[in-house]
Coordinates of C-alpha atoms in Angstrom, one line a residue:
Chain V
M1 CA 5.5 -56.7 31.5
S2 CA 3.1 -54.0 30.8
D3 CA 0.7 -52.6 33.4
N4 CA -2.2 -52.9 31.0
P5 CA -1.8 -55.6 28.3
V6 CA -5.4 -55.2 27.1
L7 CA -4.7 -51.5 26.3
E8 CA -1.5 -52.3 24.4
R9 CA -3.2 -55.0 22.3
A10 CA -6.2 -52.7 21.6
E11 CA -3.8 -50.0 20.5
R12 CA -1.8 -52.3 18.2
F13 CA -5.0 -53.8 16.8
L14 CA -6.4 -50.3 16.0
S15 CA -3.2 -49.1 14.5
A16 CA -3.4 -51.9 11.8
L17 CA -6.8 -50.6 10.5
R18 CA -6.1 -48.0 7.9
H19 CA -9.6 -46.5 7.7
C20 CA -9.5 -45.9 11.4
Q21 CA -6.3 -44.0 11.0
V22 CA -8.0 -41.9 8.3
L23 CA -10.8 -41.1 10.8
G24 CA -8.4 -40.5 13.6
I25 CA -10.0 -43.1 15.9
A26 CA -7.9 -43.7 19.1
V27 CA -8.2 -45.9 22.2
H28 CA -9.6 -43.9 25.1
E29 CA -9.7 -46.7 27.7
A30 CA -9.2 -50.5 27.6
V31 CA -10.0 -52.6 30.6
P32 CA -11.1 -56.3 31.0
S33 CA -14.7 -55.2 31.3
G34 CA -14.8 -53.2 28.0
L35 CA -13.2 -51.0 25.5
T36 CA -13.8 -47.3 24.8
L37 CA -12.6 -45.6 21.5
R38 CA -12.7 -41.9 20.6
L39 CA -13.8 -40.6 17.2
P40 CA -12.6 -36.9 16.8
Y41 CA -15.0 -34.5 15.2
S42 CA -13.8 -33.4 11.8
T43 CA -15.4 -31.7 8.8
Q44 CA -14.6 -34.7 6.6
I45 CA -17.1 -36.9 8.3
I46 CA -20.1 -34.5 8.2
G47 CA -23.3 -36.1 7.0
N48 CA -25.5 -33.0 7.1
P49 CA -23.9 -29.9 5.7
E50 CA -26.7 -27.7 7.1
S51 CA -26.3 -28.8 10.7
G52 CA -22.7 -30.1 10.7
V53 CA -23.9 -33.4 12.3
I54 CA -21.6 -36.3 11.5
H55 CA -22.7 -39.1 9.2
G56 CA -24.2 -42.3 10.6
G57 CA -21.5 -44.2 8.6
A58 CA -18.8 -42.7 10.7
I59 CA -20.6 -43.8 13.9
T60 CA -21.1 -47.3 12.4
T61 CA -17.4 -47.5 11.7
L62 CA -16.6 -46.4 15.3
M63 CA -19.0 -48.9 16.8
D64 CA -18.0 -51.8 14.4
T65 CA -14.4 -51.2 15.4
T66 CA -15.1 -50.8 19.1
C67 CA -17.2 -54.0 19.2
G68 CA -14.6 -55.9 17.1
I69 CA -11.6 -54.8 19.2
S70 CA -13.4 -55.3 22.5
T71 CA -12.8 -59.0 21.8
V72 CA -9.2 -58.4 23.1
C73 CA -10.8 -57.8 26.5
V74 CA -12.0 -61.4 26.8
L75 CA -9.7 -63.5 24.5
P76 CA -6.4 -64.7 26.0
E77 CA -4.7 -64.2 22.6
F78 CA -5.5 -62.4 19.4
E79 CA -8.0 -64.1 17.0
I80 CA -9.4 -62.8 13.8
C81 CA -13.1 -62.1 14.4
P82 CA -15.0 -60.8 11.4
T83 CA -18.4 -59.1 12.0
L84 CA -21.4 -61.3 11.4
D85 CA -24.0 -58.6 12.0
L86 CA -24.3 -55.2 13.6
R87 CA -27.4 -53.2 14.5
I88 CA -27.3 -49.5 15.5
D89 CA -30.3 -47.6 17.0
Y90 CA -30.0 -43.8 17.0
M91 CA -31.3 -42.3 20.2
R92 CA -30.5 -38.6 19.4
P93 CA -28.4 -36.7 16.9
A94 CA -24.8 -36.2 17.7
Q95 CA -23.9 -32.6 18.5
P96 CA -21.6 -31.0 16.0
H97 CA -18.0 -30.0 16.9
K98 CA -17.8 -32.6 19.6
D99 CA -15.9 -35.9 19.7
V100 CA -17.8 -39.2 19.9
Y101 CA -16.9 -42.0 22.3
G102 CA -17.8 -45.6 21.6
F103 CA -18.0 -48.2 24.4
A104 CA -18.4 -51.9 23.9
E105 CA -18.3 -55.1 26.0
C106 CA -18.4 -58.8 25.1
Y107 CA -21.4 -60.2 27.1
R108 CA -21.3 -63.8 25.8
V109 CA -18.3 -65.7 24.4
T110 CA -18.9 -69.2 22.9
E111 CA -16.6 -71.5 21.0
N112 CA -17.7 -69.9 17.7
I113 CA -19.4 -66.6 18.3
I114 CA -18.8 -63.5 20.4
F115 CA -21.8 -61.4 21.3
T116 CA -21.1 -57.7 21.9
R117 CA -23.1 -54.7 22.9
G118 CA -22.3 -51.0 23.4
Y119 CA -23.2 -47.4 22.9
A120 CA -21.9 -44.2 21.5
Y121 CA -22.0 -41.0 23.5
Q122 CA -20.5 -37.5 23.7
D123 CA -20.6 -35.7 27.1
N124 CA -22.5 -38.2 29.1
P125 CA -22.6 -42.0 28.9
D126 CA -26.0 -42.0 30.5
E127 CA -27.4 -40.1 27.5
P128 CA -26.1 -42.2 24.6
I129 CA -26.5 -41.0 21.0
A130 CA -26.7 -44.6 19.8
H131 CA -27.1 -48.2 21.1
V132 CA -25.4 -51.1 19.3
V133 CA -25.3 -54.9 19.3
G134 CA -23.0 -57.0 17.1
A135 CA -22.1 -60.6 16.7
F136 CA -18.6 -61.7 15.7
M137 CA -17.4 -65.0 14.3
R138 CA -14.4 -66.7 15.9
M139 CA -12.2 -68.1 13.1
G140 CA -10.1 -70.2 15.6
K141 CA -6.5 -70.0 16.5
G142 CA -5.2 -71.4 13.2
A143 CA -7.0 -69.0 10.9
Q144 CA -5.1 -68.7 7.7
G145 CA -2.9 -65.7 7.3
D146 CA -3.3 -64.3 10.8
G147 CA 0.3 -65.0 11.8
A148 CA 2.0 -61.7 11.1
L149 CA -0.9 -59.6 12.3
K150 CA -1.2 -61.7 15.4
R151 CA 2.5 -61.4 16.3
N152 CA 2.2 -57.7 15.7
I153 CA -0.8 -57.3 17.9
Q154 CA 0.5 -59.6 20.6
G155 CA 3.6 -57.5 20.7
G156 CA 6.0 -60.1 19.3
A157 CA 4.9 -62.7 21.9
Chain Q
M1 CA -24.5 -22.8 5.5
A2 CA -27.6 -21.7 3.5
A3 CA -30.5 -24.0 3.4
L4 CA -30.1 -26.6 0.7
N5 CA -32.7 -26.6 -2.1
L6 CA -32.5 -30.4 -2.5
N7 CA -35.5 -30.7 -4.9
T8 CA -33.8 -28.4 -7.4
L9 CA -30.5 -30.2 -7.1
V10 CA -32.2 -33.6 -7.5
R11 CA -34.1 -32.4 -10.6
Q12 CA -31.0 -31.0 -12.2
A13 CA -29.1 -34.2 -11.5
H14 CA -31.8 -36.3 -13.1
E15 CA -32.0 -34.0 -16.1
Q16 CA -28.2 -34.0 -16.6
N17 CA -27.7 -37.6 -15.6
D18 CA -24.9 -36.4 -13.4
Y19 CA -25.2 -36.9 -9.7
D20 CA -21.7 -35.6 -8.7
S21 CA -23.1 -32.2 -7.4
L22 CA -25.6 -34.1 -5.2
I23 CA -22.9 -36.4 -3.8
S24 CA -20.4 -33.7 -3.2
L25 CA -22.8 -31.9 -0.8
I26 CA -22.0 -34.5 1.8
P27 CA -18.4 -34.5 3.1
Y28 CA -18.6 -38.1 4.3
A29 CA -19.7 -39.4 0.9
K30 CA -16.7 -37.6 -0.7
L31 CA -14.4 -39.0 2.0
I32 CA -15.1 -42.7 1.2
G33 CA -15.8 -41.9 -2.5
I34 CA -19.4 -42.8 -3.5
E35 CA -20.6 -42.6 -7.1
C36 CA -24.0 -43.0 -8.6
L37 CA -24.7 -44.8 -11.9
R38 CA -28.1 -44.4 -13.7
L39 CA -29.2 -47.5 -15.6
G40 CA -32.5 -46.8 -17.2
D41 CA -35.1 -46.4 -14.4
D42 CA -32.7 -48.0 -11.9
V43 CA -29.8 -46.6 -10.1
V44 CA -26.7 -48.4 -8.8
F45 CA -24.3 -46.9 -6.3
R46 CA -20.5 -47.6 -6.6
L47 CA -17.7 -47.3 -4.1
P48 CA -14.4 -47.4 -6.0
A49 CA -11.6 -49.4 -4.4
N50 CA -9.7 -47.0 -2.2
K51 CA -6.8 -47.9 0.1
D52 CA -8.0 -45.5 2.8
N53 CA -11.2 -47.6 3.1
I54 CA -9.3 -50.8 4.1
G55 CA -10.0 -52.3 7.6
N56 CA -8.4 -55.7 7.4
P57 CA -4.8 -55.4 6.2
I58 CA -4.4 -59.2 5.7
L59 CA -6.9 -60.0 3.0
P60 CA -6.9 -56.9 2.4
A61 CA -10.6 -56.1 2.9
L62 CA -12.7 -53.0 3.3
H63 CA -13.6 -51.9 6.8
G64 CA -17.0 -53.2 7.7
G65 CA -18.0 -49.7 8.8
V66 CA -17.2 -48.3 5.4
I67 CA -19.4 -50.9 3.7
A68 CA -22.2 -50.0 6.2
G69 CA -21.7 -46.3 5.7
F70 CA -21.7 -46.7 1.9
M71 CA -25.0 -48.7 2.1
E72 CA -26.6 -46.2 4.6
H73 CA -25.7 -43.3 2.3
A74 CA -26.9 -45.2 -0.8
A75 CA -30.3 -45.6 0.9
M76 CA -30.4 -41.9 1.8
L77 CA -29.6 -40.9 -1.8
H78 CA -32.1 -43.3 -3.2
L79 CA -34.8 -41.8 -1.0
L80 CA -33.8 -38.3 -2.1
M81 CA -33.7 -39.2 -5.8
F82 CA -37.0 -41.1 -6.1
M83 CA -39.3 -40.2 -3.2
G84 CA -39.5 -36.4 -3.6
I85 CA -38.3 -35.7 -0.1
P86 CA -37.2 -32.0 0.1
H87 CA -34.7 -32.5 3.0
L88 CA -32.1 -34.9 4.1
P89 CA -33.6 -38.1 5.6
K90 CA -32.4 -38.8 9.2
I91 CA -31.2 -42.3 10.1
I92 CA -33.3 -44.0 12.9
D93 CA -31.8 -47.5 12.9
F94 CA -29.5 -49.5 10.7
S95 CA -29.0 -53.3 10.7
I96 CA -26.4 -55.1 8.6
D97 CA -25.5 -58.7 7.9
Y98 CA -22.1 -59.4 6.6
L99 CA -22.2 -62.3 4.2
R100 CA -18.7 -62.4 2.6
A101 CA -15.5 -60.5 2.9
G102 CA -15.6 -57.1 1.2
H103 CA -12.3 -57.4 -0.8
Y104 CA -10.2 -54.4 -1.8
R105 CA -12.0 -53.8 -5.1
D106 CA -15.0 -51.8 -6.4
T107 CA -18.2 -52.3 -4.5
Y108 CA -21.8 -51.8 -5.7
A109 CA -25.1 -51.2 -3.9
Q110 CA -28.8 -51.2 -4.9
C111 CA -31.7 -50.2 -2.7
Q112 CA -35.4 -51.1 -2.4
V113 CA -37.9 -48.9 -0.6
W114 CA -40.3 -51.4 1.0
R115 CA -42.4 -48.8 2.7
Q116 CA -42.6 -45.0 2.6
G117 CA -44.9 -43.5 5.1
R118 CA -45.5 -39.9 6.0
R119 CA -42.9 -39.9 8.7
V120 CA -40.8 -43.0 8.2
A121 CA -39.3 -44.9 5.3
N122 CA -38.0 -48.5 5.3
V123 CA -35.2 -49.3 2.9
A124 CA -33.4 -52.6 2.1
I125 CA -29.9 -52.4 0.7
T126 CA -27.8 -55.0 -1.0
A127 CA -24.1 -54.7 -1.6
W128 CA -21.9 -56.9 -3.9
Q129 CA -18.6 -56.9 -5.7
T130 CA -18.0 -59.4 -8.5
N131 CA -21.5 -60.9 -8.8
Q132 CA -24.8 -59.4 -7.9
T133 CA -26.1 -62.8 -7.0
E134 CA -23.4 -63.2 -4.4
P135 CA -23.9 -60.2 -2.1
I136 CA -21.2 -59.2 0.4
A137 CA -23.8 -57.7 2.7
T138 CA -27.5 -57.0 3.1
A139 CA -28.9 -54.2 5.3
R140 CA -32.1 -52.5 6.2
A141 CA -32.7 -49.1 7.6
H142 CA -35.4 -46.8 8.8
F143 CA -35.2 -43.1 8.0
K144 CA -37.2 -40.2 9.4
V145 CA -38.5 -38.4 6.3
D146 CA -40.8 -35.7 7.6
E147 CA -39.7 -32.1 8.5
P148 CA -36.4 -32.0 10.4

């Protein structure tokens, strides 16, 4: 048995998402109370060529992924949970040449919906660059076509 | 990098009906592969199907963050192209509703500026794939449009 099954499931989940591999997103920390992913700074995700600040779309991808995968922190087994909606409020611009971390937690889990919230930060979680809330739909255990991915993410369980 | 002369670039793009130079300024837009199509007075943005944009390997479907990033960037380009803003608008907030799975195929987006003030603009964005009347996502965004 692994010391941290939540971390292993988060890492397997993330490794299945091709666009996240393109951006180089990695699991920073995964514990039952929440998930933190890291988006490395790179010139390919710049949104403002004058300042080198990264594009809001890359932050949205980081936070959509963090909120989506944070469901493994609360669900006993893997379920497909598509995003219903996502809102991002930008507190301050990200600083260029620095990685961005995304944290998310599930603060309410119902039979059908998972409500998540989180924030993106660079050096200091107390000075976030963005706040986010997102709702995710639970498709249920028998969702069509999730068998192979589920086995993969559960680790063959 | 030298300061961008966006007004000149936008004017040239309109005159030549070629928005590639405007789009290639922004590395993120090149990464996911945004295109801009002029249809009379209207403009439609296109995101060609690209394996690197996939988020859900089962369907397969585009990553929700890519759909959002495409829509956010479409809104920013729309403001640049039609509102005479001489610098890059800055995102304040972005809110998206996912209505259908974004399958692995070409995606389109169109924007509506509901309000352009001196400092802030409000833009609504709709994205679709096979049929414009069946959007895969709707979003709205506020941008800061005064001096950076």
